[in-house]
Amino acid sequence: MITIHEAIDAVLAEVRPLPAEEVPLLEALGRAAGEAIVSPERVPAFDNSAMDGYAVRGAELTAGRREFRVEVEIPAGRWVDVRIGEGGAAKIMTGAPLPPGVDTVVPVELTSQAGDTLTINEPVEPGENVRRAAEDLAEGDVLFPRGALLGPAEIGLLASVGFERVAVARRPRVAILATGSELVAAGAPLAPGQIRNSNSFTTYGQVLAAGAEPVLLGIARDDLDETRRLIAAALAHDVVLSTGGVSVGEYDFVKQVQEELGVERRFWGVAAKPGKPLAFGVREGALVFGVPGNPVAAMVCFELYIRPALLAMQGRPDLYRPSVFAAAEEPVRLTKERAEVRRCRLVHRGRGWGFTTTGPQGSGILRSMALADGLAVVPAGHPAGEPGEEHLVALLAGGAAERPPYPGAGSSGQD
Ligand code: AMP
Ligand code: MG
């Protein structure tokens, strides 16, 4: 058996980044930049007003002038080429271009206007309330390095500099197949001794959430030929993810079939609970994972090894979940020769975190995963511990029911 760290390293050592492809900007959401992205435009494109107010010469304010003549009114979107002369002002709206001659905007709240005469009640510093051309971005500035995740802010930024399409890393194509003669497809009735196939659903979701493209190949019964047929078809993809049939049972054919089909084994067996009989190998650039069939084991193997690999294939630098140290809210059970990945829920405790496990932790109890927003990893050979003992918890996607105590944000009396 190898350790979790060794397994992660062995998998990542086989990852080859996928090529880039161009997609319409909205389709780039959730994908990784396929190359370093350089701004073709500057932002702002022109000097403009940051406030509704009056544009004047700052030097005249400094010299003590408080009365100006309003010469023109400039709404956002209108380009005015009239030069503002000495003693002149332009009434200007937020985002409107500054006309030539002026360099400072006095907010409307600090002024009064009667007819064409503007009175400044409170002067501002020269240059204030003006957004200068290119102060945010110059032409040629790098917006993102290759591999950056393109979220809402990123595609907004790309839109702001004129991108309609953008280069993103191709999505890894992941063939998903379930093995087990006991498995029944969704919708079909259960005969005695049969169970429903849930792994194809959990792994489909995990693959999609990792920015990859799941391809469902169905169920192979525990039969050598059928397993061979499906795994052979799966090998045409970037990644093969089979569940079940990889342990030491009489009908566990996955490893044998992988070998027959030319998969070079990198490891089988990780000192992790759940997720011990994980088989990993490669064939012609394809990563081939045989994860154990127990539903939690399959999901945990995905989290620990497959998700980082899928992100790395997209060039993403952020391969791992963020993690925190959290204090156990209950006694911590000892571990034996394997590290244990316990499904847990995090709770705010003052400025830190506490965690509770999500009920019985058997590797077939999918509910323990559904209830979890974190995975606590307790090292191998860890003695029993008291409540308060701190463990590393990797954060899965989640949300809090309690409003965060945003500092100062509740002090208006209106809450
Ligand atoms: P295996 O790894 O094939 O020995 O399977 C271990 C356990 O996981 C057995 O109880 C299987 O019935 C169960 N199992 C295997 N595949 C699936 C699946 N696709 N969905 C739900 N349970 C499964
Ligand atoms: Mg099986």
CSV table of C-alpha atoms and ligand atoms in Angstrom, one decimal:
chain,number,residue,atom,x,y,z
A,1,MET,CA,0.0,0.0,0.0
A,2,ILE,CA,1.1,3.5,-0.8
A,3,THR,CA,0.1,6.7,1.1
A,4,ILE,CA,-2.4,9.2,-0.1
A,5,HIS,CA,0.3,11.6,-0.9
A,6,GLU,CA,2.2,9.1,-2.9
A,7,ALA,CA,-1.0,8.2,-4.8
A,8,ILE,CA,-1.7,11.8,-5.6
A,9,ASP,CA,1.9,12.3,-6.8
A,10,ALA,CA,1.8,9.2,-8.9
A,11,VAL,CA,-1.4,10.3,-10.6
A,12,LEU,CA,-0.2,13.9,-11.2
A,13,ALA,CA,3.0,12.6,-12.7
A,14,GLU,CA,1.0,11.2,-15.6
A,15,VAL,CA,-1.0,14.2,-16.4
A,16,ARG,CA,-0.5,15.9,-19.8
A,17,PRO,CA,-2.2,19.3,-20.2
A,18,LEU,CA,-4.9,19.3,-22.9
A,19,PRO,CA,-4.8,21.6,-25.9
A,20,ALA,CA,-6.8,24.8,-26.1
A,21,GLU,CA,-10.0,25.5,-28.0
A,22,GLU,CA,-11.9,28.7,-28.7
A,23,VAL,CA,-15.4,29.1,-27.4
A,24,PRO,CA,-18.0,32.0,-27.1
A,25,LEU,CA,-17.4,34.0,-24.0
A,26,LEU,CA,-20.5,32.7,-22.1
A,27,GLU,CA,-19.5,29.1,-22.7
A,28,ALA,CA,-16.1,29.8,-21.1
A,29,LEU,CA,-17.7,30.1,-17.6
A,30,GLY,CA,-16.3,27.5,-15.3
A,31,ARG,CA,-13.5,26.6,-17.7
A,32,ALA,CA,-9.8,27.3,-17.5
A,33,ALA,CA,-7.9,29.8,-19.7
A,34,GLY,CA,-6.2,27.9,-22.5
A,35,GLU,CA,-3.4,30.4,-22.8
A,36,ALA,CA,-2.2,33.6,-21.0
A,37,ILE,CA,-4.8,36.2,-22.0
A,38,VAL,CA,-3.6,39.6,-22.9
A,39,SER,CA,-5.8,42.7,-23.0
A,40,PRO,CA,-6.4,44.0,-26.6
A,41,GLU,CA,-7.9,47.3,-25.2
A,42,ARG,CA,-7.2,49.7,-22.4
A,43,VAL,CA,-9.6,50.4,-19.5
A,44,PRO,CA,-10.9,53.0,-19.2
A,45,ALA,CA,-10.6,53.8,-22.9
A,46,PHE,CA,-10.8,57.6,-22.2
A,47,ASP,CA,-10.6,60.0,-19.2
A,48,ASN,CA,-14.0,60.0,-17.7
A,49,SER,CA,-15.9,61.3,-14.7
A,50,ALA,CA,-16.3,59.1,-11.6
A,51,MET,CA,-19.2,61.2,-10.3
A,52,ASP,CA,-22.2,63.2,-11.3
A,53,GLY,CA,-20.9,66.8,-11.0
A,54,TYR,CA,-19.0,69.5,-12.8
A,55,ALA,CA,-15.7,69.2,-14.6
A,56,VAL,CA,-13.4,72.2,-14.1
A,57,ARG,CA,-9.7,73.0,-14.1
A,58,GLY,CA,-8.2,71.9,-10.8
A,59,ALA,CA,-5.7,74.7,-10.8
A,60,GLU,CA,-8.5,77.3,-10.8
A,61,LEU,CA,-10.0,75.7,-7.7
A,62,THR,CA,-6.5,75.8,-6.0
A,63,ALA,CA,-6.2,79.5,-7.0
A,64,GLY,CA,-9.5,80.2,-5.1
A,65,ARG,CA,-12.1,80.5,-7.9
A,66,ARG,CA,-15.5,79.4,-6.6
A,67,GLU,CA,-17.7,80.6,-9.5
A,68,PHE,CA,-17.7,79.0,-12.9
A,69,ARG,CA,-19.7,79.4,-16.1
A,70,VAL,CA,-21.4,76.1,-17.2
A,71,GLU,CA,-20.7,75.7,-20.9
A,72,VAL,CA,-21.9,72.3,-21.8
A,73,GLU,CA,-23.7,69.3,-20.4
A,74,ILE,CA,-22.2,65.8,-21.1
A,75,PRO,CA,-24.2,62.7,-20.5
A,76,ALA,CA,-22.6,59.3,-20.5
A,77,GLY,CA,-22.0,58.1,-24.1
A,78,ARG,CA,-21.6,61.6,-25.7
A,79,TRP,CA,-18.2,62.7,-26.9
A,80,VAL,CA,-17.7,66.4,-26.6
A,81,ASP,CA,-14.8,68.0,-28.3
A,82,VAL,CA,-15.4,71.6,-27.2
A,83,ARG,CA,-12.5,72.9,-25.2
A,84,ILE,CA,-13.5,74.4,-21.8
A,85,GLY,CA,-12.0,77.8,-21.4
A,86,GLU,CA,-10.8,79.6,-18.3
A,87,GLY,CA,-13.6,80.0,-15.8
A,88,GLY,CA,-15.6,77.4,-17.6
A,89,ALA,CA,-17.2,74.2,-16.4
A,90,ALA,CA,-18.9,71.2,-18.0
A,91,LYS,CA,-21.9,69.6,-16.3
A,92,ILE,CA,-20.9,65.9,-16.4
A,93,MET,CA,-22.5,62.5,-15.6
A,94,THR,CA,-20.8,59.4,-14.2
A,95,GLY,CA,-18.9,57.7,-17.0
A,96,ALA,CA,-19.1,60.6,-19.4
A,97,PRO,CA,-15.8,61.5,-21.2
A,98,LEU,CA,-14.0,64.6,-19.9
A,99,PRO,CA,-13.9,67.3,-22.5
A,100,PRO,CA,-10.5,68.9,-23.3
A,101,GLY,CA,-9.3,71.6,-20.9
A,102,VAL,CA,-10.7,70.2,-17.6
A,103,ASP,CA,-9.1,67.7,-15.3
A,104,THR,CA,-11.2,67.7,-12.0
A,105,VAL,CA,-14.7,66.8,-11.2
A,106,VAL,CA,-16.6,68.4,-8.3
A,107,PRO,CA,-19.5,66.2,-7.1
A,108,VAL,CA,-22.9,67.8,-7.6
A,109,GLU,CA,-23.5,67.5,-3.8
A,110,LEU,CA,-20.8,70.1,-3.2
A,111,THR,CA,-22.1,72.7,-5.7
A,112,SER,CA,-25.1,74.8,-6.5
A,113,GLN,CA,-26.2,76.1,-9.9
A,114,ALA,CA,-28.3,79.1,-10.8
A,115,GLY,CA,-28.8,79.6,-14.5
A,116,ASP,CA,-25.4,79.2,-16.1
A,117,THR,CA,-23.6,80.1,-12.9
A,118,LEU,CA,-22.0,77.3,-10.9
A,119,THR,CA,-21.0,77.9,-7.3
A,120,ILE,CA,-18.5,75.5,-5.6
A,121,ASN,CA,-19.4,75.3,-2.0
A,122,GLU,CA,-16.6,72.9,-1.1
A,123,PRO,CA,-13.6,72.6,-3.4
A,124,VAL,CA,-11.9,69.3,-4.2
A,125,GLU,CA,-8.2,68.5,-5.0
A,126,PRO,CA,-7.1,68.8,-8.6
A,127,GLY,CA,-7.5,65.6,-10.5
A,128,GLU,CA,-10.2,64.2,-8.1
A,129,ASN,CA,-13.1,62.1,-9.3
A,130,VAL,CA,-11.6,61.4,-12.7
A,131,ARG,CA,-10.9,57.9,-14.0
A,132,ARG,CA,-7.9,58.2,-16.2
A,133,ALA,CA,-7.6,56.4,-19.5
A,134,ALA,CA,-5.8,53.1,-19.0
A,135,GLU,CA,-5.5,53.4,-15.2
A,136,ASP,CA,-7.0,50.0,-14.7
A,137,LEU,CA,-5.6,48.2,-17.7
A,138,ALA,CA,-3.2,49.1,-20.5
A,139,GLU,CA,-3.2,47.4,-23.9
A,140,GLY,CA,-1.0,44.3,-23.7
A,141,ASP,CA,-1.5,43.8,-19.9
A,142,VAL,CA,-1.8,40.1,-19.0
A,143,LEU,CA,-5.3,39.5,-17.6
A,144,PHE,CA,-4.9,35.9,-16.6
A,145,PRO,CA,-2.2,33.3,-16.8
A,146,ARG,CA,-2.9,30.0,-18.6
A,147,GLY,CA,-5.0,27.7,-16.5
A,148,ALA,CA,-6.9,30.4,-14.6
A,149,LEU,CA,-10.5,29.5,-13.8
A,150,LEU,CA,-12.9,31.7,-15.7
A,151,GLY,CA,-15.7,32.7,-13.3
A,152,PRO,CA,-18.2,35.5,-13.5
A,153,ALA,CA,-15.7,38.3,-12.7
A,154,GLU,CA,-13.2,36.9,-15.2
A,155,ILE,CA,-15.7,36.6,-18.1
A,156,GLY,CA,-16.9,40.1,-17.2
A,157,LEU,CA,-13.4,41.4,-17.4
A,158,LEU,CA,-12.9,39.7,-20.8
A,159,ALA,CA,-16.2,41.3,-22.0
A,160,SER,CA,-15.0,44.7,-20.8
A,161,VAL,CA,-12.0,44.6,-23.1
A,162,GLY,CA,-13.9,43.3,-26.1
A,163,PHE,CA,-13.6,39.5,-26.1
A,164,GLU,CA,-16.4,37.7,-27.9
A,165,ARG,CA,-14.6,34.3,-27.9
A,166,VAL,CA,-11.8,33.1,-25.7
A,167,ALA,CA,-9.3,30.2,-25.7
A,168,VAL,CA,-10.0,27.6,-23.0
A,169,ALA,CA,-8.5,24.3,-22.2
A,170,ARG,CA,-10.4,21.4,-23.8
A,171,ARG,CA,-12.5,19.6,-21.2
A,172,PRO,CA,-11.1,16.2,-20.3
A,173,ARG,CA,-13.5,13.5,-21.5
A,174,VAL,CA,-14.1,11.0,-18.8
A,175,ALA,CA,-15.7,7.6,-19.6
A,176,ILE,CA,-17.8,6.4,-16.6
A,177,LEU,CA,-18.7,2.8,-16.2
A,178,ALA,CA,-20.1,0.9,-13.4
A,179,THR,CA,-19.3,-2.8,-12.8
A,180,GLY,CA,-21.4,-5.3,-10.8
A,181,SER,CA,-24.0,-8.0,-11.7
A,182,GLU,CA,-26.1,-6.8,-8.8
A,183,LEU,CA,-26.6,-3.3,-10.4
A,184,VAL,CA,-29.8,-2.1,-11.8
A,185,ALA,CA,-30.2,1.0,-14.0
A,186,ALA,CA,-32.4,3.8,-12.8
A,187,GLY,CA,-36.0,3.2,-13.5
A,188,ALA,CA,-35.9,-0.6,-13.7
A,189,PRO,CA,-37.5,-2.6,-10.9
A,190,LEU,CA,-35.3,-4.3,-8.3
A,191,ALA,CA,-35.2,-8.1,-8.2
A,192,PRO,CA,-34.1,-9.8,-5.0
A,193,GLY,CA,-30.4,-9.4,-4.5
A,194,GLN,CA,-30.1,-6.4,-6.8
A,195,ILE,CA,-29.2,-2.8,-5.9
A,196,ARG,CA,-29.5,0.5,-7.7
A,197,ASN,CA,-26.5,1.9,-9.5
A,198,SER,CA,-25.7,5.2,-7.7
A,199,ASN,CA,-22.0,5.5,-8.6
A,200,SER,CA,-22.7,6.5,-12.2
A,201,PHE,CA,-24.6,9.5,-10.8
A,202,THR,CA,-22.2,10.6,-8.1
A,203,THR,CA,-19.2,10.3,-10.4
A,204,TYR,CA,-21.1,12.1,-13.3
A,205,GLY,CA,-21.7,15.0,-10.9
A,206,GLN,CA,-18.1,15.1,-9.7
A,207,VAL,CA,-16.7,15.0,-13.2
A,208,LEU,CA,-19.0,17.8,-14.3
A,209,ALA,CA,-18.1,19.9,-11.3
A,210,ALA,CA,-14.4,19.5,-12.1
A,211,GLY,CA,-15.0,21.2,-15.5
A,212,ALA,CA,-14.7,17.9,-17.3
A,213,GLU,CA,-17.1,16.1,-19.7
A,214,PRO,CA,-18.7,12.9,-18.3
A,215,VAL,CA,-19.5,10.2,-20.9
A,216,LEU,CA,-21.7,7.5,-19.4
A,217,LEU,CA,-21.0,4.0,-20.7
A,218,GLY,CA,-23.4,2.1,-18.6
A,219,ILE,CA,-23.1,-1.0,-16.5
A,220,ALA,CA,-20.9,-4.0,-17.1
A,221,ARG,CA,-22.0,-7.2,-15.4
A,222,ASP,CA,-19.2,-9.1,-13.5
A,223,ASP,CA,-18.4,-11.0,-16.7
A,224,LEU,CA,-14.9,-11.0,-18.3
A,225,ASP,CA,-16.1,-10.3,-21.8
A,226,GLU,CA,-18.6,-7.6,-20.9
A,227,THR,CA,-16.0,-5.9,-18.7
A,228,ARG,CA,-13.5,-6.1,-21.5
A,229,ARG,CA,-15.9,-4.6,-24.0
A,230,LEU,CA,-16.8,-1.6,-21.9
A,231,ILE,CA,-13.3,-0.8,-20.7
A,232,ALA,CA,-12.0,-1.1,-24.3
A,233,ALA,CA,-14.6,1.4,-25.4
A,234,ALA,CA,-13.7,3.6,-22.4
A,235,LEU,CA,-10.0,3.7,-23.4
A,236,ALA,CA,-10.9,6.0,-26.3
A,237,HIS,CA,-11.4,8.8,-23.7
A,238,ASP,CA,-8.9,11.0,-21.8
A,239,VAL,CA,-9.8,9.3,-18.5
A,240,VAL,CA,-11.4,6.0,-17.7
A,241,LEU,CA,-13.3,5.9,-14.4
A,242,SER,CA,-14.7,2.5,-13.6
A,243,THR,CA,-16.4,1.7,-10.3
A,244,GLY,CA,-16.3,-1.6,-8.5
A,245,GLY,CA,-14.8,-4.9,-9.4
A,246,VAL,CA,-11.3,-3.9,-8.4
A,247,SER,CA,-10.9,-5.7,-5.1
A,248,VAL,CA,-9.9,-9.3,-4.4
A,249,GLY,CA,-13.3,-10.9,-5.0
A,250,GLU,CA,-13.8,-13.9,-7.2
A,251,TYR,CA,-15.7,-11.8,-9.8
A,252,ASP,CA,-13.5,-8.7,-9.7
A,253,PHE,CA,-12.3,-8.5,-13.3
A,254,VAL,CA,-11.3,-4.9,-13.7
A,255,LYS,CA,-7.6,-5.2,-13.0
A,256,GLN,CA,-7.2,-8.2,-15.2
A,257,VAL,CA,-9.0,-6.6,-18.0
A,258,GLN,CA,-7.0,-3.4,-17.7
A,259,GLU,CA,-3.8,-5.4,-18.0
A,260,GLU,CA,-5.1,-7.4,-21.0
A,261,LEU,CA,-5.9,-4.1,-22.7
A,262,GLY,CA,-2.4,-2.8,-22.2
A,263,VAL,CA,-2.9,-0.5,-19.2
A,264,GLU,CA,0.4,0.0,-17.4
A,265,ARG,CA,-0.3,-0.3,-13.7
A,266,ARG,CA,1.2,2.5,-11.6
A,267,PHE,CA,-0.3,1.4,-8.3
A,268,TRP,CA,-3.1,-0.7,-6.7
A,269,GLY,CA,-3.8,-0.2,-3.0
A,270,VAL,CA,-3.7,3.0,-1.0
A,271,ALA,CA,-3.5,3.3,2.8
A,272,ALA,CA,-6.8,5.1,3.0
A,273,LYS,CA,-10.2,4.3,4.4
A,274,PRO,CA,-12.3,4.3,2.4
A,275,GLY,CA,-10.6,3.8,-0.9
A,276,LYS,CA,-8.0,1.1,-0.4
A,277,PRO,CA,-8.4,-1.0,-3.6
A,278,LEU,CA,-7.8,1.8,-6.0
A,279,ALA,CA,-6.1,0.8,-9.2
A,280,PHE,CA,-4.4,3.4,-11.4
A,281,GLY,CA,-2.6,3.0,-14.6
A,282,VAL,CA,-2.0,4.6,-18.0
A,283,ARG,CA,-2.5,3.7,-21.6
A,284,GLU,CA,-1.4,5.9,-24.5
A,285,GLY,CA,-1.9,9.0,-22.5
A,286,ALA,CA,-5.2,8.0,-21.1
A,287,LEU,CA,-5.5,7.9,-17.3
A,288,VAL,CA,-7.2,4.7,-16.1
A,289,PHE,CA,-8.8,4.6,-12.7
A,290,GLY,CA,-10.5,1.6,-11.2
A,291,VAL,CA,-12.1,2.9,-8.0
A,292,PRO,CA,-13.8,0.6,-5.5
A,293,GLY,CA,-17.5,0.1,-5.8
A,294,ASN,CA,-18.6,1.2,-2.4
A,295,PRO,CA,-20.4,4.6,-3.1
A,296,VAL,CA,-18.4,6.6,-0.5
A,297,ALA,CA,-15.1,5.0,-1.5
A,298,ALA,CA,-15.7,5.9,-5.1
A,299,MET,CA,-16.5,9.5,-4.3
A,300,VAL,CA,-13.6,9.9,-1.9
A,301,CYS,CA,-11.2,8.4,-4.5
A,302,PHE,CA,-12.5,10.9,-7.0
A,303,GLU,CA,-12.0,13.8,-4.5
A,304,LEU,CA,-8.5,12.8,-3.5
A,305,TYR,CA,-6.9,11.7,-6.8
A,306,ILE,CA,-9.2,12.2,-9.9
A,307,ARG,CA,-10.4,15.7,-9.3
A,308,PRO,CA,-6.8,17.1,-9.0
A,309,ALA,CA,-5.9,15.2,-12.2
A,310,LEU,CA,-8.8,16.6,-14.1
A,311,LEU,CA,-8.0,20.2,-13.0
A,312,ALA,CA,-4.3,19.7,-13.9
A,313,MET,CA,-5.3,18.5,-17.4
A,314,GLN,CA,-7.0,21.8,-17.8
A,315,GLY,CA,-3.8,23.6,-16.7
A,316,ARG,CA,-5.4,24.7,-13.4
A,317,PRO,CA,-2.9,25.6,-10.7
A,318,ASP,CA,-5.5,25.3,-7.9
A,319,LEU,CA,-5.7,21.5,-7.8
A,320,TYR,CA,-6.8,21.0,-4.2
A,321,ARG,CA,-9.7,22.0,-2.0
A,322,PRO,CA,-9.0,24.7,0.5
A,323,SER,CA,-8.7,23.2,3.9
A,324,VAL,CA,-8.9,24.4,7.5
A,325,PHE,CA,-7.9,23.0,10.9
A,326,ALA,CA,-11.1,22.3,12.9
A,327,ALA,CA,-11.6,21.0,16.4
A,328,ALA,CA,-13.5,17.8,16.8
A,329,GLU,CA,-16.8,18.3,18.6
A,330,GLU,CA,-16.9,14.6,19.6
A,331,PRO,CA,-14.3,12.0,20.6
A,332,VAL,CA,-12.1,11.0,17.7
A,333,ARG,CA,-11.8,7.3,17.0
A,334,LEU,CA,-8.4,5.7,16.6
A,335,THR,CA,-7.2,4.7,13.2
A,336,LYS,CA,-5.2,1.6,12.3
A,337,GLU,CA,-2.8,1.2,9.4
A,338,ARG,CA,-4.8,3.4,7.0
A,339,ALA,CA,-5.5,7.2,7.1
A,340,GLU,CA,-9.3,7.7,7.5
A,341,VAL,CA,-11.3,10.2,5.4
A,342,ARG,CA,-14.2,11.1,7.6
A,343,ARG,CA,-17.2,12.9,6.2
A,344,CYS,CA,-18.1,15.9,8.4
A,345,ARG,CA,-19.9,19.1,8.8
A,346,LEU,CA,-18.2,22.3,9.9
A,347,VAL,CA,-19.6,24.7,12.4
A,348,HIS,CA,-18.4,28.2,13.3
A,349,ARG,CA,-16.8,28.3,16.7
A,350,GLY,CA,-15.8,31.8,17.6
A,351,ARG,CA,-13.0,32.7,15.1
A,352,GLY,CA,-12.3,29.1,14.2
A,353,TRP,CA,-14.1,25.9,13.2
A,354,GLY,CA,-15.5,22.8,14.8
A,355,PHE,CA,-16.6,19.6,13.0
A,356,THR,CA,-18.9,16.7,13.6
A,357,THR,CA,-18.9,13.5,11.6
A,358,THR,CA,-22.1,12.8,9.6
A,359,GLY,CA,-23.3,9.7,11.4
A,360,PRO,CA,-22.2,6.2,10.6
A,361,GLN,CA,-19.1,6.2,8.4
A,362,GLY,CA,-19.3,2.9,6.6
A,363,SER,CA,-17.9,3.2,3.0
A,364,GLY,CA,-21.3,2.2,1.6
A,365,ILE,CA,-23.3,4.8,3.5
A,366,LEU,CA,-23.7,7.5,0.8
A,367,ARG,CA,-25.8,9.6,3.2
A,368,SER,CA,-22.6,10.3,5.1
A,369,MET,CA,-21.3,12.1,2.0
A,370,ALA,CA,-24.6,13.8,1.1
A,371,LEU,CA,-24.7,15.4,4.6
A,372,ALA,CA,-21.0,16.5,4.5
A,373,ASP,CA,-19.4,19.8,3.7
A,374,GLY,CA,-15.9,18.7,4.5
A,375,LEU,CA,-13.6,15.7,4.6
A,376,ALA,CA,-11.5,15.3,7.8
A,377,VAL,CA,-8.4,13.3,7.2
A,378,VAL,CA,-7.2,11.5,10.3
A,379,PRO,CA,-3.6,10.1,9.8
A,380,ALA,CA,-2.9,6.3,10.0
A,381,GLY,CA,-1.9,5.1,13.5
A,382,HIS,CA,-3.7,7.9,15.3
A,383,PRO,CA,-4.7,7.1,18.9
A,384,ALA,CA,-8.2,7.9,20.1
A,385,GLY,CA,-8.6,11.6,20.8
A,386,GLU,CA,-10.7,13.8,23.0
A,387,PRO,CA,-13.2,16.5,21.7
A,388,GLY,CA,-11.2,19.6,20.8
A,389,GLU,CA,-8.5,17.7,19.0
A,390,GLU,CA,-7.7,19.5,15.8
A,391,HIS,CA,-7.8,17.8,12.4
A,392,LEU,CA,-7.4,19.0,8.8
A,393,VAL,CA,-10.7,19.3,7.0
A,394,ALA,CA,-10.8,19.8,3.3
A,395,LEU,CA,-13.8,22.0,2.3
A,396,LEU,CA,-16.3,20.6,-0.2
A,397,ALA,CA,-18.7,22.9,-1.7
A,398,GLY,CA,-21.1,24.2,0.9
A,399,GLY,CA,-23.0,27.1,2.3
A,400,ALA,CA,-23.9,28.4,5.8
A,401,ALA,CA,-27.4,28.7,7.2
A,402,GLU,CA,-26.2,31.4,9.6
A,403,ARG,CA,-25.5,34.9,8.3
A,404,PRO,CA,-21.8,35.7,8.8
A,405,PRO,CA,-21.2,38.5,11.4
A,406,TYR,CA,-20.0,41.0,8.7
A,407,PRO,CA,-17.9,43.4,10.7
A,408,GLY,CA,-19.8,46.7,11.4
A,409,ALA,CA,-22.6,45.7,9.0
A,410,GLY,CA,-25.3,45.3,11.6
A,411,SER,CA,-24.7,48.6,13.4
A,412,SER,CA,-27.3,50.8,11.7
A,413,GLY,CA,-30.0,49.8,14.2
A,414,GLN,CA,-32.1,48.5,11.3
A,415,ASP,CA,-30.0,45.3,11.1
B,1,AMP,P1,-17.1,-3.9,-5.4
B,1,AMP,O1,-16.0,-2.9,-5.3
B,1,AMP,O2,-17.4,-4.3,-6.8
B,1,AMP,O3,-16.7,-5.1,-4.6
B,1,AMP,O4,-18.4,-3.3,-4.7
B,1,AMP,C1,-18.4,-3.0,-3.3
B,1,AMP,C2,-19.8,-2.6,-2.9
B,1,AMP,O5,-20.2,-1.5,-3.6
B,1,AMP,C3,-20.8,-3.7,-3.1
B,1,AMP,O6,-21.7,-3.7,-2.0
B,1,AMP,C4,-21.5,-3.2,-4.3
B,1,AMP,O7,-22.8,-3.7,-4.4
B,1,AMP,C5,-21.5,-1.7,-4.2
B,1,AMP,N1,-21.5,-1.1,-5.5
B,1,AMP,C6,-20.7,-1.4,-6.5
B,1,AMP,N2,-21.0,-0.6,-7.6
B,1,AMP,C7,-22.0,0.2,-7.2
B,1,AMP,C8,-22.7,1.2,-7.9
B,1,AMP,N3,-22.5,1.5,-9.2
B,1,AMP,N4,-23.7,1.8,-7.2
B,1,AMP,C9,-23.9,1.5,-6.0
B,1,AMP,N5,-23.3,0.6,-5.3
B,1,AMP,C10,-22.3,-0.1,-5.9
B,2,MG,MG,-18.5,-5.6,-7.7
